[in-house]
Short mmCIF file of C-alpha atoms and ligand atoms in Angstrom, two decimals:
data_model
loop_
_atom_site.label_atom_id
_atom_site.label_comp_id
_atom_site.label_asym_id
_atom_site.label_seq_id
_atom_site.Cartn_x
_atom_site.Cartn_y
_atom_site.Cartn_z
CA UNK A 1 53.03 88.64 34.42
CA UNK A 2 54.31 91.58 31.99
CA UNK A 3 51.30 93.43 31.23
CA UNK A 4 52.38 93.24 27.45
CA UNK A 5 51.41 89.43 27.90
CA UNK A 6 48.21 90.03 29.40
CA UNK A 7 47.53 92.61 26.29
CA UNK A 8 47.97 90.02 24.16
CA UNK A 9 45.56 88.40 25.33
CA UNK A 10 43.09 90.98 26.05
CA UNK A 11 41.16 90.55 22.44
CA UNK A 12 38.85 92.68 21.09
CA UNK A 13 35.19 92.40 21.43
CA UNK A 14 34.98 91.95 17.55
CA UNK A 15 37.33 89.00 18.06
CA UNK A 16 35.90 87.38 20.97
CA UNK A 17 32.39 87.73 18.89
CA UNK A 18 33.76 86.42 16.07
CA UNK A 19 35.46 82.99 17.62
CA UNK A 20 32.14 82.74 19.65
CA UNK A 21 30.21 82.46 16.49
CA UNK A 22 32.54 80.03 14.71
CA UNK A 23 32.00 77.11 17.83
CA UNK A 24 27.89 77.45 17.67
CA UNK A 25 27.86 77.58 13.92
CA UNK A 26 29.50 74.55 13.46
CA UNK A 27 27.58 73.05 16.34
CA UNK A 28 24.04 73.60 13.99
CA UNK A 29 25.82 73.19 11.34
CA UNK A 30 25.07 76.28 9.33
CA UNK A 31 25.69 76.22 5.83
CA UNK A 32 28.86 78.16 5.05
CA UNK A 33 27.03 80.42 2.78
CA UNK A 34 24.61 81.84 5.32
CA UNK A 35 27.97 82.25 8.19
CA UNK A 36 29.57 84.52 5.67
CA UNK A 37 25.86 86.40 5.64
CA UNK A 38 25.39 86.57 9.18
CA UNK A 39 29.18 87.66 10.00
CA UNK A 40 29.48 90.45 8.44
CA UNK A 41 27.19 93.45 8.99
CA UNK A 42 24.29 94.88 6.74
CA UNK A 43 25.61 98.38 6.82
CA UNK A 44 28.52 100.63 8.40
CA UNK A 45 27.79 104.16 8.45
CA UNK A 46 31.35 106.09 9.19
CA UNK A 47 30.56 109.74 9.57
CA UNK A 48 32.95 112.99 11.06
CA UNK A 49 31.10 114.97 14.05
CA UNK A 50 32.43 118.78 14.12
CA UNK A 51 31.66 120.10 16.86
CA UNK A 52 32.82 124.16 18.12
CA UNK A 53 34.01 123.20 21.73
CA UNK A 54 33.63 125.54 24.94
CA UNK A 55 36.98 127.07 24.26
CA UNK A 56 36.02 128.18 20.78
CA UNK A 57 38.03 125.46 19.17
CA UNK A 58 36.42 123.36 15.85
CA UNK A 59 37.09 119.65 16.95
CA UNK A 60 36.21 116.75 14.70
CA UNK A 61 34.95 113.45 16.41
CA UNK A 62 34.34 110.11 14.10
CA UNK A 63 31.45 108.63 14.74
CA UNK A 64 29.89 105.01 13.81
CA UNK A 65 26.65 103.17 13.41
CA UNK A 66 26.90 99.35 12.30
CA UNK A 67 23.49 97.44 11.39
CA UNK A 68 24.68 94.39 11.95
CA UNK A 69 21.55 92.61 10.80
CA UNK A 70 17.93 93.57 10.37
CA UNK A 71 15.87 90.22 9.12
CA UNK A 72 13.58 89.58 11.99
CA UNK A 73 12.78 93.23 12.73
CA UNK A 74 14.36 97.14 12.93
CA UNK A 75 18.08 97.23 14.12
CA UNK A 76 18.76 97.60 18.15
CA UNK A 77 21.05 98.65 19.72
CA UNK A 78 22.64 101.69 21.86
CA UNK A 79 25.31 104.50 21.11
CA UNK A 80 27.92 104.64 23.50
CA UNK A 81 30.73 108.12 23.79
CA UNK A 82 34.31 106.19 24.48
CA UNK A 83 37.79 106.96 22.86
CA UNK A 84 37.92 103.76 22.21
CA UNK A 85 34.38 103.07 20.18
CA UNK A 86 36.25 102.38 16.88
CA UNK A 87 34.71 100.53 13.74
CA UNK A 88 35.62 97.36 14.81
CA UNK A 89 34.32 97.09 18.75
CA UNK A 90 31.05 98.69 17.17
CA UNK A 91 30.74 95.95 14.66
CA UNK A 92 31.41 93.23 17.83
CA UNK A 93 28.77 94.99 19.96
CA UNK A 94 26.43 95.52 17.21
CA UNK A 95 26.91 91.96 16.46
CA UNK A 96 25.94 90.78 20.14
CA UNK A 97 22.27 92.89 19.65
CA UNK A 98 21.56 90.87 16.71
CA UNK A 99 22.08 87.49 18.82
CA UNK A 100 20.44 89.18 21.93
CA UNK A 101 17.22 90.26 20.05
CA UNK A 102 17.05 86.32 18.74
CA UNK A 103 17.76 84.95 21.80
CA UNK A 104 15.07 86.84 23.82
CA UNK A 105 12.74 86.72 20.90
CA UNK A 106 11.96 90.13 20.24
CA UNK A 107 11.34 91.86 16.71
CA UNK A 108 14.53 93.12 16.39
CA UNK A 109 18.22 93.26 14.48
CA UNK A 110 21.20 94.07 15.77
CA UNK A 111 22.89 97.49 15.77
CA UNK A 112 25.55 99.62 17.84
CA UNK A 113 26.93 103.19 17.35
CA UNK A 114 29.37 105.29 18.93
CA UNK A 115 31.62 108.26 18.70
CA UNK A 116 34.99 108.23 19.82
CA UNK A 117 35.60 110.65 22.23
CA UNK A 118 36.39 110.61 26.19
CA UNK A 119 32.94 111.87 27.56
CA UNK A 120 34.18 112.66 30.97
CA UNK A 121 36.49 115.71 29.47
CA UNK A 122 32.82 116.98 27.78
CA UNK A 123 30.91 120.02 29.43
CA UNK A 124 27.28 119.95 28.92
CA UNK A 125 26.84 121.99 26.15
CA UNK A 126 29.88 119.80 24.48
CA UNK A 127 27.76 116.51 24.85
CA UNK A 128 24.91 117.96 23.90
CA UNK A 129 26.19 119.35 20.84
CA UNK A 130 28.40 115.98 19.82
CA UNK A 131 24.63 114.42 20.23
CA UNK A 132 23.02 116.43 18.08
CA UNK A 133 25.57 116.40 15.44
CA UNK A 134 25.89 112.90 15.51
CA UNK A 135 22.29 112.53 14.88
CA UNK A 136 21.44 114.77 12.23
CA UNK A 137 24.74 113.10 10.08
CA UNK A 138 23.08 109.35 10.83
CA UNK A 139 19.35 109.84 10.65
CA UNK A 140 18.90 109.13 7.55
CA UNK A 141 19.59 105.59 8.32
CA UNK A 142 17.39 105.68 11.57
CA UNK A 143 13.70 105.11 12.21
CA UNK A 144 11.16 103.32 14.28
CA UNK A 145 10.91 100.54 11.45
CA UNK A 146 14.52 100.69 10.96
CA UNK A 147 16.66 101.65 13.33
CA UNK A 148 16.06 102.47 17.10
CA UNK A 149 18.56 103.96 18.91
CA UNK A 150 19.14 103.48 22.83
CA UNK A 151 22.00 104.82 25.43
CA UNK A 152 24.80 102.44 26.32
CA UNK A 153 28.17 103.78 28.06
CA UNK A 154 28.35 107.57 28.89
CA UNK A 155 25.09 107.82 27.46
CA UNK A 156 21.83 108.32 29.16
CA UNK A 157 18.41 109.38 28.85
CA UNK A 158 19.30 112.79 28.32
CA UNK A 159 21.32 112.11 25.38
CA UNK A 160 18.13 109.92 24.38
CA UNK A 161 15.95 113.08 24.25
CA UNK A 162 18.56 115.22 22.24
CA UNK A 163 18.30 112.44 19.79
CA UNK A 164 14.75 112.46 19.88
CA UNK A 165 14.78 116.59 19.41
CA UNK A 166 16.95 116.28 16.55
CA UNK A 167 15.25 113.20 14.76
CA UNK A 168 11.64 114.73 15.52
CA UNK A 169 12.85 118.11 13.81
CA UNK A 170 13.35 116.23 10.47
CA UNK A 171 10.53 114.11 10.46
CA UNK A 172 7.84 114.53 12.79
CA UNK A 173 7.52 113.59 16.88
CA UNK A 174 8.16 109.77 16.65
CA UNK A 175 9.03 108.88 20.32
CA UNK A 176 9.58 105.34 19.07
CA UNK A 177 12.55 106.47 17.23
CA UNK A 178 14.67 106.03 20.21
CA UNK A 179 14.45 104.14 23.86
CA UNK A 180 15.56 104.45 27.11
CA UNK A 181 13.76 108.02 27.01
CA UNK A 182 13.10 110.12 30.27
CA UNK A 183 9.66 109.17 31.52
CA UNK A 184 8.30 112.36 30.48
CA UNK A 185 9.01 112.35 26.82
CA UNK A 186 7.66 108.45 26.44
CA UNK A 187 10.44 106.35 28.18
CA UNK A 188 8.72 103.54 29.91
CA UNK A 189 8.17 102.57 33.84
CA UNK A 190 11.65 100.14 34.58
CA UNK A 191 13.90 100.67 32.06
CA UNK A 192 16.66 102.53 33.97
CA UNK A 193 16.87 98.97 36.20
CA UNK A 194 15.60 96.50 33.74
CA UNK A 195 19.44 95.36 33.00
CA UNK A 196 20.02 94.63 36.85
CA UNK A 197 16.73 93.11 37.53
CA UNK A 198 16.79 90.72 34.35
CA UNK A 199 20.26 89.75 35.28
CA UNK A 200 19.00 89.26 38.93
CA UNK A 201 16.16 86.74 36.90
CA UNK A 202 18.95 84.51 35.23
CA UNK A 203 20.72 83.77 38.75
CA UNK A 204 17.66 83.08 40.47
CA UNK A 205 16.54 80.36 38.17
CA UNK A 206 20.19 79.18 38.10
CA UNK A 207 20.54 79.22 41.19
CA UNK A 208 17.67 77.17 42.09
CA UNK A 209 18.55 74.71 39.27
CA UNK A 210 21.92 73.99 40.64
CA UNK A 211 21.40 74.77 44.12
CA UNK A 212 23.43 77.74 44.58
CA UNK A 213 20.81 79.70 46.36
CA UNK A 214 20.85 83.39 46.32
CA UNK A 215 19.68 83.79 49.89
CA UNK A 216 23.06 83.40 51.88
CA UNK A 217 25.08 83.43 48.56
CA UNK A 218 28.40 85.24 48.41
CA UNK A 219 28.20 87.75 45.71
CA UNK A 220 31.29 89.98 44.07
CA UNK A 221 30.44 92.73 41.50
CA UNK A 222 33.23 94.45 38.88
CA UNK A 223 31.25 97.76 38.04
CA UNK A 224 28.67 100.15 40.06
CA UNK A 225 26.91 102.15 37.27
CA UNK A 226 23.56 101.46 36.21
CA UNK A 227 23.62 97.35 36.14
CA UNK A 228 25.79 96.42 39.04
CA UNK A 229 24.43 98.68 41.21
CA UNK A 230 20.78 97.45 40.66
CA UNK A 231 21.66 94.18 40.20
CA UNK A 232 23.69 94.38 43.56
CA UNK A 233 20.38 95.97 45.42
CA UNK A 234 17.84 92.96 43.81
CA UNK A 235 20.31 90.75 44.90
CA UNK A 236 20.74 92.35 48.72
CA UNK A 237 16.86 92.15 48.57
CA UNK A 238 16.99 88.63 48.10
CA UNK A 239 19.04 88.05 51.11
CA UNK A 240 22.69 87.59 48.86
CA UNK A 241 25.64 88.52 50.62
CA UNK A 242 27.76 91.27 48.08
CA UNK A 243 31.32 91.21 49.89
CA UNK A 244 33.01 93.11 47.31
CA UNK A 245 32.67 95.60 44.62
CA UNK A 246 34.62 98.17 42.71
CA UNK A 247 33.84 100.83 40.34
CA UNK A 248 36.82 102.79 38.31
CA UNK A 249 38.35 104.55 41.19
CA UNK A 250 38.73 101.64 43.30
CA UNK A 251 37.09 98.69 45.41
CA UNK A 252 35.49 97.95 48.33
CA UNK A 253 35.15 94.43 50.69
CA UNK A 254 33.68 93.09 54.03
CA UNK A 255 33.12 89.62 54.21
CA UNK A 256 29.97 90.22 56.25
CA UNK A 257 28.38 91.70 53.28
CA UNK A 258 28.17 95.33 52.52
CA UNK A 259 25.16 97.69 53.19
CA UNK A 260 24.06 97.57 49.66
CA UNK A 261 21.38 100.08 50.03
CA UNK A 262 23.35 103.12 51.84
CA UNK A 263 26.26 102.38 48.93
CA UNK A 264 23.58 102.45 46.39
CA UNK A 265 22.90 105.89 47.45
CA UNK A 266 26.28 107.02 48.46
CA UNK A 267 27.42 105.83 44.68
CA UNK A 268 24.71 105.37 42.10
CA UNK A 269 22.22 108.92 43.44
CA UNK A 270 25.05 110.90 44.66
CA UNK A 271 27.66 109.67 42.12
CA UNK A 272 30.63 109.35 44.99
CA UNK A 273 33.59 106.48 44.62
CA UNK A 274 32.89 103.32 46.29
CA UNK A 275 36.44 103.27 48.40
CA UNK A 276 35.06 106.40 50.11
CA UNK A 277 32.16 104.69 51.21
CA UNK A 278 32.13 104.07 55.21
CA UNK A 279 31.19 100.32 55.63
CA UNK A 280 34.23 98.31 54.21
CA UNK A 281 37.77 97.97 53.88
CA UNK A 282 38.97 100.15 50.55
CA UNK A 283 40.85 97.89 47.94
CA UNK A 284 44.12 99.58 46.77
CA UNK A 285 44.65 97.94 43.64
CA UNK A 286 41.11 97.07 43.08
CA UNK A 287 41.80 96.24 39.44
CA UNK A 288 44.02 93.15 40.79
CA UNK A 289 41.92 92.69 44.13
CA UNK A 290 38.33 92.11 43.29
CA UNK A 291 39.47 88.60 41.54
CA UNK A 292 41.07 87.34 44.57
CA UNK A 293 37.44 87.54 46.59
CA UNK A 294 36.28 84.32 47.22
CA UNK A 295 32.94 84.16 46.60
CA UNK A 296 29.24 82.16 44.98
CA UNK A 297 28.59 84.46 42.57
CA UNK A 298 31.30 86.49 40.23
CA UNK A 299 29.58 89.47 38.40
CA UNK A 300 31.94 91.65 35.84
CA UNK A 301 29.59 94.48 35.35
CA UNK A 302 32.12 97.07 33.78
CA UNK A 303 33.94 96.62 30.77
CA UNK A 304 35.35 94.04 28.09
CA UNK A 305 38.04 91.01 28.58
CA UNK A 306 38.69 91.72 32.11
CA UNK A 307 38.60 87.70 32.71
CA UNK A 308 41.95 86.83 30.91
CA UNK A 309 43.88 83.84 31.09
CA UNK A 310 47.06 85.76 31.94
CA UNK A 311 45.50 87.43 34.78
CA UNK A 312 42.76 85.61 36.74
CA UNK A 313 40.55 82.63 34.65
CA UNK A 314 43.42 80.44 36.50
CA UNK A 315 42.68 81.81 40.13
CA UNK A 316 39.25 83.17 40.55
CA UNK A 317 37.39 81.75 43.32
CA UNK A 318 33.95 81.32 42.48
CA UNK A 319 31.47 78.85 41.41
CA UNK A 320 29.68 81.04 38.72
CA UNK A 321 30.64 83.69 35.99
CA UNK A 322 27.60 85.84 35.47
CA UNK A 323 28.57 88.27 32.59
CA UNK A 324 26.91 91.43 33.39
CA UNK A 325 29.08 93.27 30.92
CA UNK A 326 29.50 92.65 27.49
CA UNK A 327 32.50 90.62 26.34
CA UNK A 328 33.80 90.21 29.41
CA UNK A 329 35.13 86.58 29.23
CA UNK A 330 38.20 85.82 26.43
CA UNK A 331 37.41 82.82 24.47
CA UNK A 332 41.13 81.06 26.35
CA UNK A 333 39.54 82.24 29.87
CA UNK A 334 36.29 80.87 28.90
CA UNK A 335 37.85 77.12 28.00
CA UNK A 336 40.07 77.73 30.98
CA UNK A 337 36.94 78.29 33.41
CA UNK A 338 34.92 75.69 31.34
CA UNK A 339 37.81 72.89 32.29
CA UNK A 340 37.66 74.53 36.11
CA UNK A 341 34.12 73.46 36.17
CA UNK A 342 33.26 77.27 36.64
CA UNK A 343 30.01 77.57 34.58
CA UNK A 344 29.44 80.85 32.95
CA UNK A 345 26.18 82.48 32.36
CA UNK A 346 26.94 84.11 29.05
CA UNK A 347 26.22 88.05 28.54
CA UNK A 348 23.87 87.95 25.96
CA UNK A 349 21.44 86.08 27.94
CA UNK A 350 22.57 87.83 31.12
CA UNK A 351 22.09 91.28 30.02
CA UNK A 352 19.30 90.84 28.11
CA UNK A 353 16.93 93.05 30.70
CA UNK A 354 17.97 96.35 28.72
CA UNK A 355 17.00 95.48 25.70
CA UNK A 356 13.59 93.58 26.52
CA UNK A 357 12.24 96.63 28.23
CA UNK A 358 13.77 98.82 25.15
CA UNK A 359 10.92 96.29 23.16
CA UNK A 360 8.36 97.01 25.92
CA UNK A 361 8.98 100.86 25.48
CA UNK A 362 9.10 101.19 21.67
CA UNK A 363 5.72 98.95 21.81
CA UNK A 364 3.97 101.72 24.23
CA UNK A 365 5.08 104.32 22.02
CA UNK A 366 3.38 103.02 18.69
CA UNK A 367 0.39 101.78 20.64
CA UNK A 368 0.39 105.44 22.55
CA UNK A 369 -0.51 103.20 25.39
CA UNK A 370 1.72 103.43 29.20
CA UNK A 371 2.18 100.19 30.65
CA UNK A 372 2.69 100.00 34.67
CA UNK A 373 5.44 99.45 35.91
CA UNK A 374 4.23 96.13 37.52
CA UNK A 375 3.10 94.84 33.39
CA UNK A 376 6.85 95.55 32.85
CA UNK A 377 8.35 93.33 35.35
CA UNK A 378 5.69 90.74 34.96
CA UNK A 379 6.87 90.59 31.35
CA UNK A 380 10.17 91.18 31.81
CA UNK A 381 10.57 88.23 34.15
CA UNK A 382 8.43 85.87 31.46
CA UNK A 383 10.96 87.29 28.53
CA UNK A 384 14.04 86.48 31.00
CA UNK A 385 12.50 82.88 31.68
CA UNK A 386 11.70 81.67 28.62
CA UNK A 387 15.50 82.66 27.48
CA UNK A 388 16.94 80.87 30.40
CA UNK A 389 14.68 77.78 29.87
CA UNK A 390 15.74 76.96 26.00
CA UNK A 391 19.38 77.68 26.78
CA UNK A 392 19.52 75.19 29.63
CA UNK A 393 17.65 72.52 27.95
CA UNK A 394 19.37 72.99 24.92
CA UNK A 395 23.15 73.27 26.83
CA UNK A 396 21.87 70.16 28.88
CA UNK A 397 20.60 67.84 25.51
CA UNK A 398 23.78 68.68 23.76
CA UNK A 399 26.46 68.76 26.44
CA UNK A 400 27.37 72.01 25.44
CA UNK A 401 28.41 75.56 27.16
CA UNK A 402 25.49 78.11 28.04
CA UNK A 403 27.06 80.26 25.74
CA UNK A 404 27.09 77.85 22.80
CA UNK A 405 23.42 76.77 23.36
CA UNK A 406 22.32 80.81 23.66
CA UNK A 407 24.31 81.07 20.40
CA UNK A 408 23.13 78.66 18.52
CA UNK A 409 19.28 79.17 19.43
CA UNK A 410 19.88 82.87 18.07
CA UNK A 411 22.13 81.97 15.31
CA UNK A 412 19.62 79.45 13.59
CA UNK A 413 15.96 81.98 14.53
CA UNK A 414 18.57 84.39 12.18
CA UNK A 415 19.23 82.17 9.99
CA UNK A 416 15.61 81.10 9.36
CA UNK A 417 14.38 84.65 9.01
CA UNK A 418 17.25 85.06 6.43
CA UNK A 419 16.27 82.22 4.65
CA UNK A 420 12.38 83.11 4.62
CA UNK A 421 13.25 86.82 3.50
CA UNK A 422 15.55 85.57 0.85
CA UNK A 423 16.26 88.29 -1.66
CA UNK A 424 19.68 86.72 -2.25
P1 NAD B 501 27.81 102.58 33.69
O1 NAD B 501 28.62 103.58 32.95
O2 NAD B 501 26.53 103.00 34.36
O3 NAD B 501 28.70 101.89 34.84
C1 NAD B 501 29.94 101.32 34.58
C2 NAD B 501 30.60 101.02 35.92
O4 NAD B 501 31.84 100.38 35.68
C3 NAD B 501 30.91 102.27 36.76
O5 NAD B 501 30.70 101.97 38.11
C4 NAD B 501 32.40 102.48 36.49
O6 NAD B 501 33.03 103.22 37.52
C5 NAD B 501 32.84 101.04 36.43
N1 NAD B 501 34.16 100.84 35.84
C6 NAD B 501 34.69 101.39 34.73
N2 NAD B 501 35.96 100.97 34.59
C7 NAD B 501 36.23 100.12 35.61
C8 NAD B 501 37.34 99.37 36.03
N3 NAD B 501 38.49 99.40 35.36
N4 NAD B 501 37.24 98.62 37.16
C9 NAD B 501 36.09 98.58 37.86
N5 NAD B 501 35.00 99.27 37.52
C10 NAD B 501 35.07 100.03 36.41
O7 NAD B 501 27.58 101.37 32.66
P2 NAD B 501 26.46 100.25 32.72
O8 NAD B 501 25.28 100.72 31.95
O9 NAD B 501 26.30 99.77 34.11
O10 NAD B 501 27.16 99.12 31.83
C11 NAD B 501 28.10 98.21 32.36
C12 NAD B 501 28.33 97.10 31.35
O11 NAD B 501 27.08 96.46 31.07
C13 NAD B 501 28.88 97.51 29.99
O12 NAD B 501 29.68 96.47 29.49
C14 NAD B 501 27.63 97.65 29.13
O13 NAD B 501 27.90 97.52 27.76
C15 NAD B 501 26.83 96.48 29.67
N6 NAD B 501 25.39 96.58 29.42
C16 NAD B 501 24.65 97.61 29.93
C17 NAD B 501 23.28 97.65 29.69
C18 NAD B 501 22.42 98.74 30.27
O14 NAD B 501 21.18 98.68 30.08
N7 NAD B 501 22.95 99.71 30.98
C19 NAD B 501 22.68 96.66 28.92
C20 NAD B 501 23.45 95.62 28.42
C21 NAD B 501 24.81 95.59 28.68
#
């Protein structure tokens, strides 16, 4: 396969959103006046970041925040730094949080931002300063009652409290002006794993449905960072069998199942490559390999279309897609795996676990009330639950994918709050 054919078929987020949405529209049948709403987003804020670099340099960044839709509640969603965090894959993202927030029913819209710049060239004082820039130039448009920030990819809770500092500075402390805090400034007990542990929820209750138990199950994992590497401890915990992973530098397999703890530390505390982790044979074109893995359970927990049908929705060995990642299915690969009989648990339900506990946080911050971190969980898991329930029944009653029941549940609770708001 030329990799200009696989390109062509590795289609942006906005796009795979976008073809998504036509298939559970038509499946409620939503007028075509409200799908014209509901695509397209309530604002797009476009602004320039300049930013004096370490090397005395003025660079300018672009940066983006898309509301995609606020009608049941203050826009969601996180900010992520990435060269390629254009207009469009902010608008598909931002898009997603709107369905997500339905789906799990939470107050919420849907919102994304990001700056486009490569975050691993950026000293400290760099990332702080893009942060703060990026801030000041957007908060007008931000609040707790409008717009609540979180981090996302090469973003974390220290970028969260620069956001904080900078927001606070023009209007007051309002910790529920952003989530996914540090503890100390108001984040909440659970939120750094909540992603892994809710997507850990969806296979148990999947698993027990179709009898694809976890215990025993063989388990392969695109993506180490924050949700694969949770999701791959929960899952060790429950007596699953992870045989391979990979992060970007490479990949890692032993069929009799890989000390999940020790990599956990080796990788996610002391931030080392997975290949150079003693307790497996190193992949050498992990990018290529991790597909080939046969296995129960097949987790992309990294980036965007990395199921294609030109490289591996014809050949992947598994008997479940759970999308850890967003977008990480093409709408061919998904038919492709759908005729396979591969059943795929659909991101927006899958990585719900972020956002819920996002909810959870923002709600101890305006009561001024910490939860423990065993409330969290406990609520997490009945969030998680409930989600999972109406998609299965409604996939099951209408013969449907997952991901076309999820859709349509969050595309008609929109809908309805559109239509109840009215205004237009
Ligand atoms: P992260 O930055 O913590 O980790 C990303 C992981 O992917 C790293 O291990 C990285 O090395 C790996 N990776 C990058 N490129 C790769 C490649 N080509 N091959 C294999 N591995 C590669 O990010 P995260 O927070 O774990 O997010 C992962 C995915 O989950 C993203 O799609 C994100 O949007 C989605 N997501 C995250 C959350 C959350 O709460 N963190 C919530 C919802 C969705």
């Amino acid at each position: 396969m030329s990799s200009s054919q696989n390109d062509r078929e590795r289609l942006s987020t906005n796009l795979i959103v976008e073809n998504q949405f036509e298939i559970a529209a038509n499946l409620i049948g939503l007028e075509p006046s409200m799908q014209v709403l509901l695509k397209s987003p309530f604002r797009t804020v476009s602004v320039e970041v300049p930013v004096r670099m370490d090397d005395g340099r003025l660079e300018v960044f672009r940066g983006y925040r898309v509301q995609h839709n606020g009608a049941r509640g203050p826009c969601k969603g996180g900010v992520r730094y990435h060269p390629e965090a254009d207009e469009e894959e902010v608008l598909g993202l931002a898009t997603t949080m709107t369905w997500k927030t339905a789906l799990l029913d939470i107050p919420f819209g849907g919102a994304k931002g990001g700056v486009q710049v490569r975050a691993r060239d950026l000293s400290q004082r760099e990332l702080e300063a893009i942060t703060r820039q990026f801030t000041r130039r957007i908060a007008l448009f931000l609040g707790p009652y409008r717009d609540i920030p979180a981090p996302d990819m090469n973003t974390n809770p220290q970028v969260m409290a620069w956001m904080l500092d900078e927001y606070s500075a023009k209007y007051g402390y309002t910790p529920a002006a952003v989530t996914g805090k540090p503890i100390a400034l108001g984040g909440s007990l659970g939120r750094e794993e909540a992603t892994g542990r809710g997507a850990m929820i969806i296979m148990q209750s999947y698993g027990r449905d179709a009898g694809i138990p976890i215990k025993g199950g063989r388990v392969v994992i695109q993506g180490f960072g924050n949700v694969g590497a949770h999701l791959a401890l929960f899952l060790h915990e429950q007596g699953a069998k992870v045989v391979a992973v990979s992060d970007v530098n490479g990949g890692l397999h032993n069929e009799n199942g890989l000390d999940v703890p020790s990599l956990f530390e080796h990788t996610y505390i002391r931030r080392k490559p997975v290949a150079e982790f003693d307790g497996g044979d190193a992949m050498s074109d992990a990018d290529d390999e991790i597909w080939k893995v046969s296995c129960d359970w097949l987790v992309p927990a990294a980036l965007g279309s990395v199921i294609t049908k030109e490289k591996n929705a014809n050949t992947i060995d598994c008997k479940v897609v759970v999308e850890a990642a967003n977008s990480p299915t093409t709408p061919i690969a998904d038919k492709i795996l759908e005729a396979r009989g591969i059943q795929v648990l659909p991101d927006f339900l899958v990585n719900a676990g972020g956002v819920v506990v996002s909810y959870f946080e923002w709600t101890q911050n305006l009561q001024q009330e910490p939860w423990t971190l065993e409330q969290v969980n406990r609520r997490l898991q009945a969030k998680m639950t409930k989600a999972y329930e109406i998609v299965r029944e409604l996939a099951e009653s209408k013969g449907v994918p997952w991901r076309t029941s999820a859709l349509a549940i969050a595309l008609r609770r929109v809908a309805d709050a559109e239509a109840l708001r009215g205004g237009h």
